[in-house]
Coordinates of C-alpha atoms in Angstrom, one line a residue:
M119 CA 39.3 -0.2 19.3
A120 CA 36.6 -2.1 17.3
S121 CA 37.8 -4.2 14.4
R122 CA 37.0 -3.3 10.8
I123 CA 34.7 -5.5 8.7
S124 CA 36.9 -7.4 6.3
K125 CA 36.9 -6.3 2.7
S126 CA 36.3 -9.8 1.5
C127 CA 33.1 -9.8 3.7
V128 CA 32.0 -6.5 2.1
D129 CA 32.5 -8.0 -1.3
E130 CA 30.4 -11.1 -0.4
I131 CA 27.6 -9.0 1.1
V132 CA 27.4 -6.8 -2.1
S133 CA 27.6 -9.8 -4.5
R134 CA 24.9 -11.8 -2.6
T135 CA 22.5 -8.9 -2.3
D136 CA 19.7 -8.8 -4.8
I137 CA 19.6 -5.0 -5.4
V138 CA 16.3 -5.2 -7.4
S139 CA 14.6 -6.9 -4.5
L140 CA 16.1 -4.6 -2.0
I141 CA 15.2 -1.3 -3.7
G142 CA 11.8 -2.8 -4.7
E143 CA 10.8 -2.6 -1.1
Y144 CA 11.1 1.2 -1.2
C145 CA 9.8 2.0 -4.7
N146 CA 7.8 0.3 -7.5
L147 CA 10.1 -1.0 -10.2
T148 CA 9.2 -2.2 -13.7
Q149 CA 11.5 -4.2 -15.9
R150 CA 12.6 -2.7 -19.3
G151 CA 15.1 -4.8 -21.1
N152 CA 17.9 -5.8 -18.8
D153 CA 17.2 -3.0 -16.3
W154 CA 14.5 -1.9 -13.8
W155 CA 12.9 1.5 -13.8
G156 CA 10.8 3.5 -11.3
C157 CA 10.2 6.9 -9.8
C158 CA 13.2 8.0 -7.8
P159 CA 12.8 7.5 -4.0
F160 CA 15.1 10.4 -3.3
H161 CA 13.2 13.2 -5.1
Q162 CA 9.8 14.0 -6.5
E163 CA 9.2 13.2 -10.1
K164 CA 6.3 12.3 -12.4
T165 CA 8.2 10.2 -15.1
P166 CA 10.4 7.3 -14.0
S167 CA 14.1 8.3 -14.3
F168 CA 15.5 5.9 -11.7
K169 CA 17.3 2.9 -13.1
V170 CA 18.4 -0.2 -11.2
S171 CA 20.9 -2.4 -13.0
E172 CA 20.6 -6.0 -11.8
D173 CA 23.8 -7.3 -13.4
K174 CA 26.0 -4.3 -12.4
K175 CA 24.3 -4.2 -8.9
I176 CA 24.0 -0.4 -9.0
Y177 CA 21.2 2.2 -9.2
Y178 CA 21.2 5.7 -10.7
C179 CA 18.7 8.5 -11.1
F180 CA 19.0 10.6 -14.2
G181 CA 17.0 13.4 -12.5
C182 CA 18.8 14.0 -9.2
H183 CA 21.9 12.0 -9.9
A184 CA 21.6 9.8 -6.8
G185 CA 23.5 6.6 -7.4
G186 CA 25.5 3.8 -5.9
N187 CA 25.3 0.2 -4.8
A188 CA 23.2 -1.6 -2.1
I189 CA 25.4 -0.2 0.7
T190 CA 25.0 3.4 -0.6
F191 CA 21.2 3.0 -0.9
M192 CA 20.9 1.8 2.7
I193 CA 23.0 4.7 3.9
E194 CA 21.3 7.4 1.9
Y195 CA 17.7 6.2 2.3
N196 CA 17.6 4.8 5.8
K197 CA 20.2 7.2 7.2
F198 CA 22.3 4.2 8.4
S199 CA 26.0 4.5 9.2
Y200 CA 28.3 2.5 6.9
V201 CA 28.6 -0.3 9.5
E202 CA 24.8 -0.4 10.1
A203 CA 24.2 -0.7 6.4
L204 CA 26.6 -3.6 6.1
Q205 CA 25.0 -5.3 9.1
E206 CA 21.5 -5.0 7.7
L207 CA 22.6 -6.3 4.3
A208 CA 24.5 -9.1 5.8
R209 CA 21.5 -10.2 7.8
R210 CA 19.3 -10.1 4.7
A211 CA 21.8 -12.0 2.6
N212 CA 22.6 -14.5 5.4
V213 CA 26.3 -13.6 5.4
E214 CA 28.3 -14.0 8.6
I215 CA 30.3 -10.8 9.2
S216 CA 34.0 -11.3 9.5
Y217 CA 36.7 -8.8 10.6
E218 CA 40.1 -8.0 9.3
D219 CA 42.0 -9.3 12.3
G220 CA 39.8 -12.4 12.7
S221 CA 38.3 -11.1 15.9
S222 CA 34.7 -11.4 17.0
P223 CA 32.3 -8.5 16.5
V224 CA 32.0 -5.9 19.1
V225 CA 28.3 -5.6 19.8
D226 CA 28.0 -1.9 20.5
S227 CA 26.4 -0.3 17.5
G228 CA 23.0 1.3 17.2
Y229 CA 22.0 -1.3 14.6
E230 CA 22.7 -4.3 16.9
R231 CA 20.7 -2.5 19.7
R232 CA 17.8 -1.9 17.4
E233 CA 17.7 -5.5 16.3
Q234 CA 17.7 -6.7 19.9
Y235 CA 14.7 -4.5 20.7
I236 CA 12.8 -5.6 17.6
E237 CA 13.4 -9.2 18.8
L238 CA 12.1 -8.2 22.2
Y239 CA 8.9 -6.6 20.7
T240 CA 8.3 -9.7 18.6
R241 CA 8.3 -11.9 21.8
V242 CA 6.1 -9.4 23.6
A243 CA 3.5 -9.4 20.8
S244 CA 3.3 -13.2 20.8
A245 CA 2.9 -13.2 24.6
F246 CA 0.0 -10.6 24.4
N247 CA -1.7 -12.6 21.6
Y248 CA -1.5 -15.8 23.7
W249 CA -3.1 -13.9 26.6
L250 CA -6.0 -12.8 24.4
L251 CA -6.7 -16.2 22.9
N252 CA -5.8 -18.6 25.6
R253 CA -5.7 -17.1 29.1
E254 CA -8.6 -16.7 31.4
G255 CA -7.7 -13.0 31.9
G256 CA -8.1 -12.2 28.2
K257 CA -11.6 -13.8 27.8
F258 CA -13.6 -10.6 28.3
A259 CA -11.3 -8.7 25.9
L260 CA -11.7 -11.5 23.3
K261 CA -15.5 -11.3 23.7
Y262 CA -15.4 -7.5 23.4
I263 CA -13.4 -7.6 20.1
L264 CA -15.5 -10.4 18.6
D265 CA -18.6 -8.4 19.5
R266 CA -17.1 -5.5 17.6
G267 CA -17.2 -7.6 14.4
L268 CA -13.7 -8.9 14.1
T269 CA -13.1 -12.6 13.3
L270 CA -10.6 -15.0 14.9
E271 CA -8.9 -15.1 11.5
T272 CA -8.4 -11.3 11.6
I273 CA -7.2 -11.4 15.2
R274 CA -4.6 -13.9 14.3
K275 CA -3.6 -12.1 11.0
F276 CA -2.9 -8.9 12.9
N277 CA -1.5 -10.7 15.9
L278 CA -3.8 -8.7 18.2
G279 CA -3.4 -9.2 21.9
W280 CA -4.2 -8.4 25.5
S281 CA -1.9 -7.0 28.2
P282 CA -3.0 -8.4 31.6
S283 CA -4.1 -6.3 34.5
D284 CA -1.1 -7.3 36.6
G285 CA 1.3 -4.4 35.9
K286 CA 4.4 -6.4 36.9
W287 CA 3.6 -9.5 34.8
L288 CA 5.5 -8.4 31.7
H289 CA 8.6 -7.5 33.6
R290 CA 8.7 -10.9 35.3
F291 CA 8.1 -12.7 32.0
L292 CA 10.9 -10.9 30.2
K293 CA 13.3 -11.3 33.1
K294 CA 12.8 -15.0 32.9
Q295 CA 13.6 -14.7 29.2
G296 CA 17.1 -13.4 30.2
F297 CA 16.6 -9.7 29.5
S298 CA 18.4 -7.3 31.8
D299 CA 16.9 -4.5 33.9
E300 CA 19.0 -1.9 32.0
F301 CA 17.9 -3.3 28.6
L302 CA 14.2 -3.3 29.6
S303 CA 14.4 0.2 31.0
D304 CA 15.2 1.6 27.6
S305 CA 12.6 -0.5 25.7
G306 CA 9.7 1.9 25.9
L307 CA 7.6 -0.8 27.5
F308 CA 7.9 0.2 31.1
S309 CA 7.3 3.2 33.3
K310 CA 10.3 5.4 33.9
K311 CA 9.1 6.2 37.4
Y312 CA 8.2 2.6 38.3
P313 CA 10.5 0.4 36.0
E314 CA 8.8 -2.9 36.8
Y315 CA 5.4 -1.7 35.7
S316 CA 4.3 -2.0 32.1
V317 CA 2.8 1.1 30.5
Y318 CA 0.3 -1.1 28.7
T319 CA -1.5 -2.7 31.7
D320 CA -5.1 -3.9 31.1
R321 CA -5.3 -2.9 27.4
F322 CA -6.1 -4.4 24.1
M323 CA -2.9 -4.4 22.1
F324 CA -2.2 -3.6 18.4
P325 CA 1.3 -4.6 17.3
I326 CA 2.8 -2.1 14.9
R327 CA 5.1 -3.5 12.2
D328 CA 7.6 -2.0 9.8
R329 CA 7.4 -2.5 6.1
R330 CA 9.2 -5.9 6.5
G331 CA 6.6 -7.1 9.0
R332 CA 8.7 -6.8 12.1
V333 CA 7.1 -5.6 15.3
V334 CA 8.6 -2.3 16.3
A335 CA 6.0 -0.6 18.5
F336 CA 2.5 -1.0 20.1
G337 CA -0.7 0.8 20.4
G338 CA -2.7 -0.1 23.6
R339 CA -6.5 0.6 23.8
L340 CA -8.3 0.8 27.1
L341 CA -11.6 -1.1 26.6
H342 CA -13.5 0.4 29.6
P343 CA -12.2 3.9 30.3
K344 CA -13.4 5.8 33.4
N345 CA -16.1 8.4 32.8
D346 CA -14.1 11.1 34.5
G347 CA -11.6 11.2 31.7
T348 CA -8.6 10.4 33.9
D349 CA -7.6 7.4 31.8
R350 CA -6.1 7.7 28.4
K351 CA -8.1 5.7 25.8
Y352 CA -5.0 5.0 23.7
I353 CA -1.3 4.7 24.7
N354 CA 1.1 4.5 21.8
S355 CA 4.8 3.6 21.9
P356 CA 7.0 6.7 22.2
E357 CA 9.5 7.7 19.5
L358 CA 12.4 5.2 19.7
P359 CA 15.6 4.7 17.8
W360 CA 14.0 1.8 15.9
Y361 CA 10.6 3.4 15.6
K362 CA 9.7 6.8 14.0
K363 CA 5.9 7.0 14.0
G364 CA 5.8 9.6 11.2
E365 CA 7.6 7.2 8.9
I366 CA 5.6 4.1 9.4
L367 CA 2.0 3.2 8.5
F368 CA -0.1 0.7 10.4
A369 CA -0.8 -2.4 8.2
F370 CA 1.5 -1.3 5.4
D371 CA 3.4 -4.6 5.4
M372 CA 0.1 -6.4 4.7
A373 CA -1.3 -3.8 2.3
K374 CA 1.8 -3.2 0.1
Q375 CA 1.1 -6.0 -2.4
H376 CA -2.5 -5.0 -3.0
I377 CA -1.4 -1.3 -3.2
Q378 CA 1.1 -2.3 -5.9
Q379 CA -1.6 -4.3 -7.8
T380 CA -4.4 -1.8 -7.7
K381 CA -2.2 1.4 -7.6
Q382 CA -4.6 2.6 -4.9
V383 CA -4.2 3.1 -1.2
I384 CA -6.9 3.8 1.4
F385 CA -5.8 6.2 4.2
C386 CA -8.0 5.8 7.3
E387 CA -7.8 7.2 10.8
G388 CA -7.0 4.4 13.3
Y389 CA -6.0 0.8 13.8
M390 CA -9.5 -0.6 14.0
D391 CA -10.6 1.3 10.8
A392 CA -7.7 -0.2 8.8
I393 CA -8.4 -3.7 10.3
A394 CA -12.1 -3.4 9.4
Y395 CA -11.2 -2.5 5.8
H396 CA -8.9 -5.5 5.6
Q397 CA -11.6 -7.9 6.9
C398 CA -14.0 -6.5 4.3
G399 CA -11.6 -7.3 1.5
F400 CA -10.0 -3.8 1.1
T401 CA -6.5 -5.0 1.9
N402 CA -4.9 -1.8 0.6
A403 CA -5.9 0.1 3.7
V404 CA -3.4 1.7 6.1
A405 CA -3.5 4.2 9.0
P406 CA -1.2 6.8 10.6
L407 CA 0.0 6.0 14.1
G408 CA -1.9 8.2 16.5
T409 CA -0.8 11.4 14.8
A410 CA -1.8 13.4 11.7
L411 CA -0.8 12.0 8.3
T412 CA 2.8 13.0 7.5
E413 CA 4.7 13.8 4.3
E414 CA 7.0 10.8 4.8
Q415 CA 3.9 8.5 5.0
V416 CA 2.5 10.0 1.8
R417 CA 5.8 9.5 0.0
L418 CA 6.0 6.0 1.3
V419 CA 2.8 4.9 -0.5
K420 CA 3.5 7.2 -3.5
R421 CA 6.2 4.7 -4.6
F422 CA 3.6 2.1 -5.2
A423 CA 0.3 3.9 -5.8
N424 CA -1.0 6.8 -7.9
T425 CA -4.4 7.2 -6.3
V426 CA -5.3 7.9 -2.6
L427 CA -8.7 7.3 -1.1
L428 CA -9.2 9.2 2.1
S429 CA -11.4 7.7 4.8
F430 CA -11.1 9.7 7.9
D431 CA -13.8 10.1 10.6
S432 CA -16.9 12.0 9.6
D433 CA -16.6 14.3 12.7
E434 CA -15.0 17.8 12.6
A435 CA -11.5 16.6 13.5
G436 CA -11.7 14.0 10.8
Q437 CA -12.8 16.5 8.2
K438 CA -9.9 18.8 9.0
A439 CA -7.6 15.9 8.7
T440 CA -9.1 15.1 5.3
E441 CA -8.4 18.7 4.0
R442 CA -4.8 18.6 5.2
A443 CA -4.3 15.2 3.6
I444 CA -5.7 16.4 0.3
L445 CA -3.2 19.1 0.0
M446 CA -0.4 16.8 1.1
C447 CA -1.2 14.1 -1.4
R448 CA -1.8 16.5 -4.3
H449 CA 1.6 18.1 -3.6
E450 CA 3.0 14.7 -4.3
D451 CA 1.0 14.5 -7.6
L452 CA -1.3 11.8 -6.3
E453 CA -4.9 11.6 -7.5
V454 CA -7.2 12.0 -4.5
K455 CA -10.7 10.7 -3.8
I456 CA -12.8 11.0 -0.6
I457 CA -14.8 8.1 0.8
Q458 CA -17.9 9.6 2.4
L459 CA -19.2 7.2 5.1
K460 CA -22.9 7.9 5.1
Q461 CA -24.1 5.4 7.8
G462 CA -21.5 5.8 10.5
K463 CA -18.5 7.7 11.9
D464 CA -15.8 5.2 10.6
S465 CA -15.3 2.0 8.7
A466 CA -15.3 -0.2 11.9
E467 CA -18.7 1.1 12.9
I468 CA -20.1 0.6 9.4
M469 CA -18.7 -3.0 9.2
L470 CA -20.3 -3.8 12.6
N471 CA -23.7 -2.3 12.0
Y472 CA -24.2 -2.5 8.2
G473 CA -21.8 -5.0 6.9
V474 CA -19.4 -5.4 3.9
D475 CA -21.9 -4.3 1.2
T476 CA -22.5 -0.9 2.7
L477 CA -18.8 -0.2 3.2
T478 CA -18.1 -1.4 -0.4
S479 CA -20.8 0.9 -1.7
D480 CA -19.2 3.9 0.1
V481 CA -15.7 3.0 -1.3
N482 CA -17.1 2.7 -4.9
S483 CA -18.9 6.0 -4.5
A484 CA -15.8 8.0 -3.5
I485 CA -15.8 11.5 -5.0
I486 CA -12.9 13.5 -6.3
D487 CA -11.3 15.9 -3.9
S488 CA -12.2 19.2 -5.8
D489 CA -15.9 18.3 -5.6
Y490 CA -15.5 17.5 -1.9
L491 CA -13.8 20.8 -1.1
L492 CA -16.2 22.9 -3.1
E493 CA -19.2 21.2 -1.5
K494 CA -17.8 22.2 1.9
L495 CA -17.1 25.8 0.8
L496 CA -20.6 26.2 -0.5
K497 CA -21.9 25.2 2.9
K498 CA -19.4 27.4 4.7
Y499 CA -19.7 30.7 2.7
P500 CA -22.6 32.4 1.0
K501 CA -22.0 32.5 -2.7
D502 CA -24.0 35.7 -3.3
T503 CA -21.9 38.1 -1.2
P504 CA -18.6 39.6 -2.1
D505 CA -17.0 38.5 1.2
G506 CA -18.3 35.0 0.8
K507 CA -16.9 34.8 -2.7
A508 CA -13.5 36.2 -1.7
H509 CA -13.1 33.9 1.4
A510 CA -14.1 30.8 -0.6
A511 CA -11.7 31.7 -3.4
A512 CA -8.8 32.3 -1.0
E513 CA -9.3 28.8 0.6
F514 CA -9.7 27.0 -2.7
F515 CA -6.5 28.7 -4.0
N516 CA -4.6 26.6 -1.5
Y517 CA -5.8 23.5 -3.3
I518 CA -5.0 25.0 -6.8
D519 CA -1.5 25.9 -5.5
V520 CA -0.5 22.3 -4.9
L521 CA -1.8 20.8 -8.1
Q522 CA 1.1 19.7 -10.3
S523 CA -0.6 19.9 -13.7
S524 CA -1.5 23.1 -15.5
V525 CA -4.5 21.5 -17.0
Q526 CA -5.7 20.5 -13.5
K527 CA -5.1 24.1 -12.2
S528 CA -7.1 25.6 -15.1
A529 CA -10.0 23.1 -14.7
S530 CA -10.1 23.6 -10.9
M531 CA -10.2 27.4 -11.4
E532 CA -13.1 27.0 -13.8
Q533 CA -14.9 24.8 -11.3
L534 CA -14.4 27.4 -8.5
C535 CA -15.8 30.2 -10.8
R536 CA -18.8 28.2 -11.7
G537 CA -19.6 27.2 -8.1
F538 CA -19.4 30.7 -6.8
N539 CA -20.4 32.6 -9.9
L540 CA -17.0 34.4 -10.1
N541 CA -15.6 36.5 -12.9
P542 CA -12.9 34.2 -14.3
E543 CA -10.5 37.0 -15.1
A544 CA -10.8 38.6 -11.7
A545 CA -10.2 35.2 -10.0
K546 CA -7.1 34.5 -12.1
R547 CA -5.7 38.0 -11.3
D548 CA -6.2 37.3 -7.5
F549 CA -4.5 34.0 -7.9
I550 CA -1.6 35.3 -9.9
N551 CA -1.0 38.3 -7.5
R552 CA -1.1 35.9 -4.5
K553 CA 1.4 33.6 -6.1
S554 CA 4.0 36.1 -7.4
N555 CA 5.7 36.8 -4.1
Q556 CA 5.7 33.1 -3.2
R557 CA 7.4 32.2 -6.5
M558 CA 10.1 34.7 -6.0
E559 CA 10.9 33.4 -2.5
L560 CA 10.9 29.8 -3.8
E561 CA 13.3 30.8 -6.6
N562 CA 15.7 32.5 -4.2
Q563 CA 15.7 29.4 -2.0
R564 CA 16.3 27.1 -5.1
Q565 CA 19.2 29.2 -6.3
E566 CA 20.8 29.0 -2.8
R567 CA 20.5 25.2 -2.9
V568 CA 22.0 25.1 -6.4
E569 CA 24.9 27.3 -5.4
S570 CA 25.5 25.2 -2.2
A571 CA 25.5 22.0 -4.2
D572 CA 27.9 23.4 -6.8
Q573 CA 30.4 24.3 -4.0
N574 CA 30.2 20.8 -2.6
Q575 CA 30.4 18.9 -5.9
L576 CA 33.5 16.9 -6.6
K577 CA 35.5 18.4 -9.5
I578 CA 36.1 15.8 -12.2
G579 CA 39.6 16.5 -13.6
Q580 CA 41.3 14.9 -16.5
E581 CA 42.9 12.2 -14.5
L582 CA 39.7 11.1 -12.9
R583 CA 37.9 11.0 -16.3
A584 CA 40.8 8.9 -17.6
L585 CA 40.2 6.4 -14.8
F586 CA 36.5 6.4 -15.4
A587 CA 37.1 5.5 -19.0
I588 CA 39.3 2.6 -17.9
I589 CA 36.6 1.4 -15.5
S590 CA 34.0 1.5 -18.3
D591 CA 35.7 -1.5 -20.0
I592 CA 36.2 -3.6 -16.9
S593 CA 37.3 -6.7 -18.9
S594 CA 40.5 -5.0 -20.0
A595 CA 41.0 -2.6 -17.1
A596 CA 43.3 -5.0 -15.1
D597 CA 46.0 -5.1 -17.7
I598 CA 46.0 -1.2 -17.9
I599 CA 46.0 -0.8 -14.1
E600 CA 49.0 -3.1 -13.8
Q601 CA 51.1 -0.7 -16.0
L602 CA 50.3 2.3 -13.8
T603 CA 51.4 3.4 -10.3
A604 CA 50.1 5.8 -7.7
D605 CA 52.9 8.2 -8.7
D606 CA 51.3 8.6 -12.1
F607 CA 48.5 10.7 -10.5
E608 CA 48.7 14.3 -9.2
D609 CA 45.0 14.6 -8.4
S610 CA 44.4 13.2 -4.9
S611 CA 40.9 11.9 -5.8
A612 CA 42.3 10.1 -8.9
R613 CA 45.1 8.7 -6.8
N614 CA 42.7 7.4 -4.2
L615 CA 40.6 5.8 -6.9
F616 CA 43.6 4.2 -8.5
I617 CA 44.6 2.7 -5.1
V618 CA 41.2 1.1 -4.9
L619 CA 41.5 -0.3 -8.4
K620 CA 45.0 -1.7 -7.6
E621 CA 43.6 -3.3 -4.5
C622 CA 40.8 -4.9 -6.4
C623 CA 43.2 -6.2 -9.0
N624 CA 45.5 -7.7 -6.2
N625 CA 42.5 -9.4 -4.7
K626 CA 41.4 -10.7 -8.2
N627 CA 38.0 -9.1 -7.8
L628 CA 37.9 -6.2 -10.2
S629 CA 34.2 -5.7 -10.5
L630 CA 32.1 -2.5 -10.6
E631 CA 30.2 -3.4 -7.4
N632 CA 33.4 -4.1 -5.6
I633 CA 35.0 -0.8 -6.8
I634 CA 32.0 1.2 -5.7
S635 CA 31.8 -0.5 -2.3
R636 CA 35.5 0.4 -1.6
C637 CA 35.4 4.0 -2.8
D638 CA 34.7 7.1 -0.7
K639 CA 31.2 8.5 -1.0
E640 CA 32.3 11.5 -3.2
L641 CA 33.6 9.1 -5.8
Q642 CA 30.7 6.6 -5.8
R643 CA 28.2 8.9 -7.4
P644 CA 30.2 10.0 -10.5
I645 CA 31.3 6.4 -11.1
V646 CA 27.7 5.2 -11.1
E647 CA 26.6 8.2 -13.3
M648 CA 29.4 7.4 -15.8
T649 CA 28.4 3.8 -15.9
S650 CA 24.7 4.4 -16.1
T651 CA 24.8 7.0 -18.8
G652 CA 27.2 5.0 -21.0
E653 CA 29.5 7.9 -21.4
F654 CA 32.4 5.8 -22.7
S655 CA 30.5 2.9 -24.1
K656 CA 31.1 3.9 -27.7
N657 CA 34.5 2.5 -28.8
A658 CA 35.4 1.6 -25.2
A659 CA 38.7 -0.1 -26.1
K660 CA 40.0 3.0 -27.8
A661 CA 38.8 5.2 -24.8
V662 CA 40.7 2.9 -22.5
Q663 CA 43.9 3.0 -24.5
D664 CA 43.7 6.7 -25.0
S665 CA 43.2 7.2 -21.3
F666 CA 46.3 5.0 -20.5
V667 CA 48.4 7.0 -22.9
F668 CA 47.2 10.3 -21.4
L669 CA 48.0 9.2 -17.9
K670 CA 51.4 7.9 -18.7
K671 CA 52.3 10.9 -20.9
R672 CA 51.1 13.3 -18.2
S673 CA 53.2 11.5 -15.6
L674 CA 56.3 11.5 -17.8
E675 CA 55.9 15.2 -18.5
R676 CA 55.8 15.9 -14.8
K677 CA 58.9 13.9 -14.2
R678 CA 60.6 15.7 -17.1
I679 CA 59.8 19.1 -15.6
E680 CA 61.1 17.9 -12.2
L681 CA 64.4 16.6 -13.8
G682 CA 64.8 19.8 -15.8
A683 CA 64.5 21.8 -12.6
K684 CA 67.1 19.6 -10.8
I685 CA 69.5 19.8 -13.8
S686 CA 69.2 23.6 -13.9
A687 CA 69.9 24.0 -10.2
M688 CA 73.1 21.9 -10.3
S689 CA 76.6 23.4 -10.3
P690 CA 78.9 20.3 -10.4
A691 CA 81.9 20.8 -8.1
S692 CA 83.2 17.2 -8.0
D693 CA 83.4 14.0 -10.0
E694 CA 80.5 12.7 -8.0
D695 CA 78.3 15.7 -9.0
I696 CA 79.3 15.3 -12.6
L697 CA 78.2 11.6 -12.5
L698 CA 74.9 12.5 -10.9
L699 CA 74.3 15.2 -13.6
Q700 CA 75.1 12.7 -16.4
N701 CA 72.6 10.2 -14.9
L702 CA 69.9 12.9 -14.7
L703 CA 70.5 14.0 -18.3
K704 CA 70.3 10.4 -19.4
E705 CA 67.0 9.9 -17.5
K706 CA 65.6 13.0 -19.1
M707 CA 66.6 11.9 -22.6
D708 CA 64.9 8.5 -22.0
I709 CA 61.7 10.3 -20.9
D710 CA 61.9 12.6 -24.0
K711 CA 62.1 9.5 -26.2
L712 CA 59.1 7.8 -24.5
I713 CA 57.0 11.0 -24.8
E714 CA 58.0 11.4 -28.5
A715 CA 57.0 7.7 -29.1
M716 CA 53.6 8.3 -27.5
K717 CA 53.0 11.1 -29.9
G718 CA 53.3 8.7 -32.8

């Protein structure tokens, strides 16, 4: 059986974690007074209601009520297990993990495995980069990419590389590094049918990094594909435990700072397009990873930007991708503009053939999405026929649907009516009729979610509320806790929380972050909510004393009822029974006096 991570180690991990820096990697935070605020990363909102308390080391959303400490955040956001969250935070805080029995860690978790593969990918990326820049076999690839307009500085910045034509080279190289056959077979780097052969043979390599800049995957481009179409131009890493392509954006780790500064992000189609933008000074450019843009990727940039510029290819597939992306981004309440590349298919082509000025001009001339969509509809449907008007309106309604502002909806409807010479009242009726059934269905789904959440919500009884009040004044809580026992609680949740508090007192570490880290998940959220809302902040000392009196009085009343039942059930038949009865009566009288004193 694997050992448990020691509680003292958990306390150290939480205390040494900068929660503002941690959560700041996932959403944009702005300081207000002593706290930090931003839009919640757990639900969609327009006005920031997500608070991070630096001194208390907790976060809380006043909208969706998500809350907890650094451990909770890593579990909820990254879907880590409890142990995985601790391991990641320990790595970040440079804390060596210790175990309750003093044993060494058992390296068998998914987290440890992921970290080992990320280390492997980092080594492989460096090896590919060395091949491109320094080995004879990479010379033609280096010439090819320099001829495409990339500079050596850009190549080094993105750690671009070359995989040699010898399909077994990578396996031999990694075996010499000490990696086992079994480990390499699950790495995603080698053929399942021929385990010694790399899947990236003879390709230009794009390392794909996560938001922290760690290599987690690769894209491999064939520079000279056969004309018969038998060779795949691109080979991308498959879905892996440490790599979910729909949740990562190429170049996001390098673009994040500029995105935060400008509040704008450029979505482009491929690796080379993003790299071209960066080389031309637009370091807020990112790209999906060989698939269509996903909701997760849009939400990732939404935490840092409020405007999206779409720069997909000018061919038919690229234009369809643009339309899908518009709806996706508008649904997340992001402003959307379209970069229309007039001199070429993509940004890489324009950079090579026309230079920075032309690409800059195209970016600065980006048009708003409603203009772009109406322009396409006017080319697609005749505006002087009933069918043309109806088809155009039906398509544009999809855009109006996802707008989050009533003003935007109204203005876009007017724009549609002007463009296709529609009767405004008729257009609005069509839109309302179309939406009525959808709204009813959505409301039913919402009600089902609310009912489900109510059923699963922890019931906050009087005993729990009393403990919450005691926790609210942490400076005086220890003295109160010492006067209570677990027997003073009838509610199992309250008893569990008290045991945690008692344990913290015994360890002389009664802090809010320590309490939260030791509590069950169902208790963490209400504790954070109580603390963040300041429910007991007014006259905290009185709230603590009143709560103590309530708990002791309630406990004594339960004991009095139990004693009364025992006394009523007795029928003394011996001197021993009579003595027991007298002791019970005396105990009951003492409790009566204590309860009476508390009333005063």
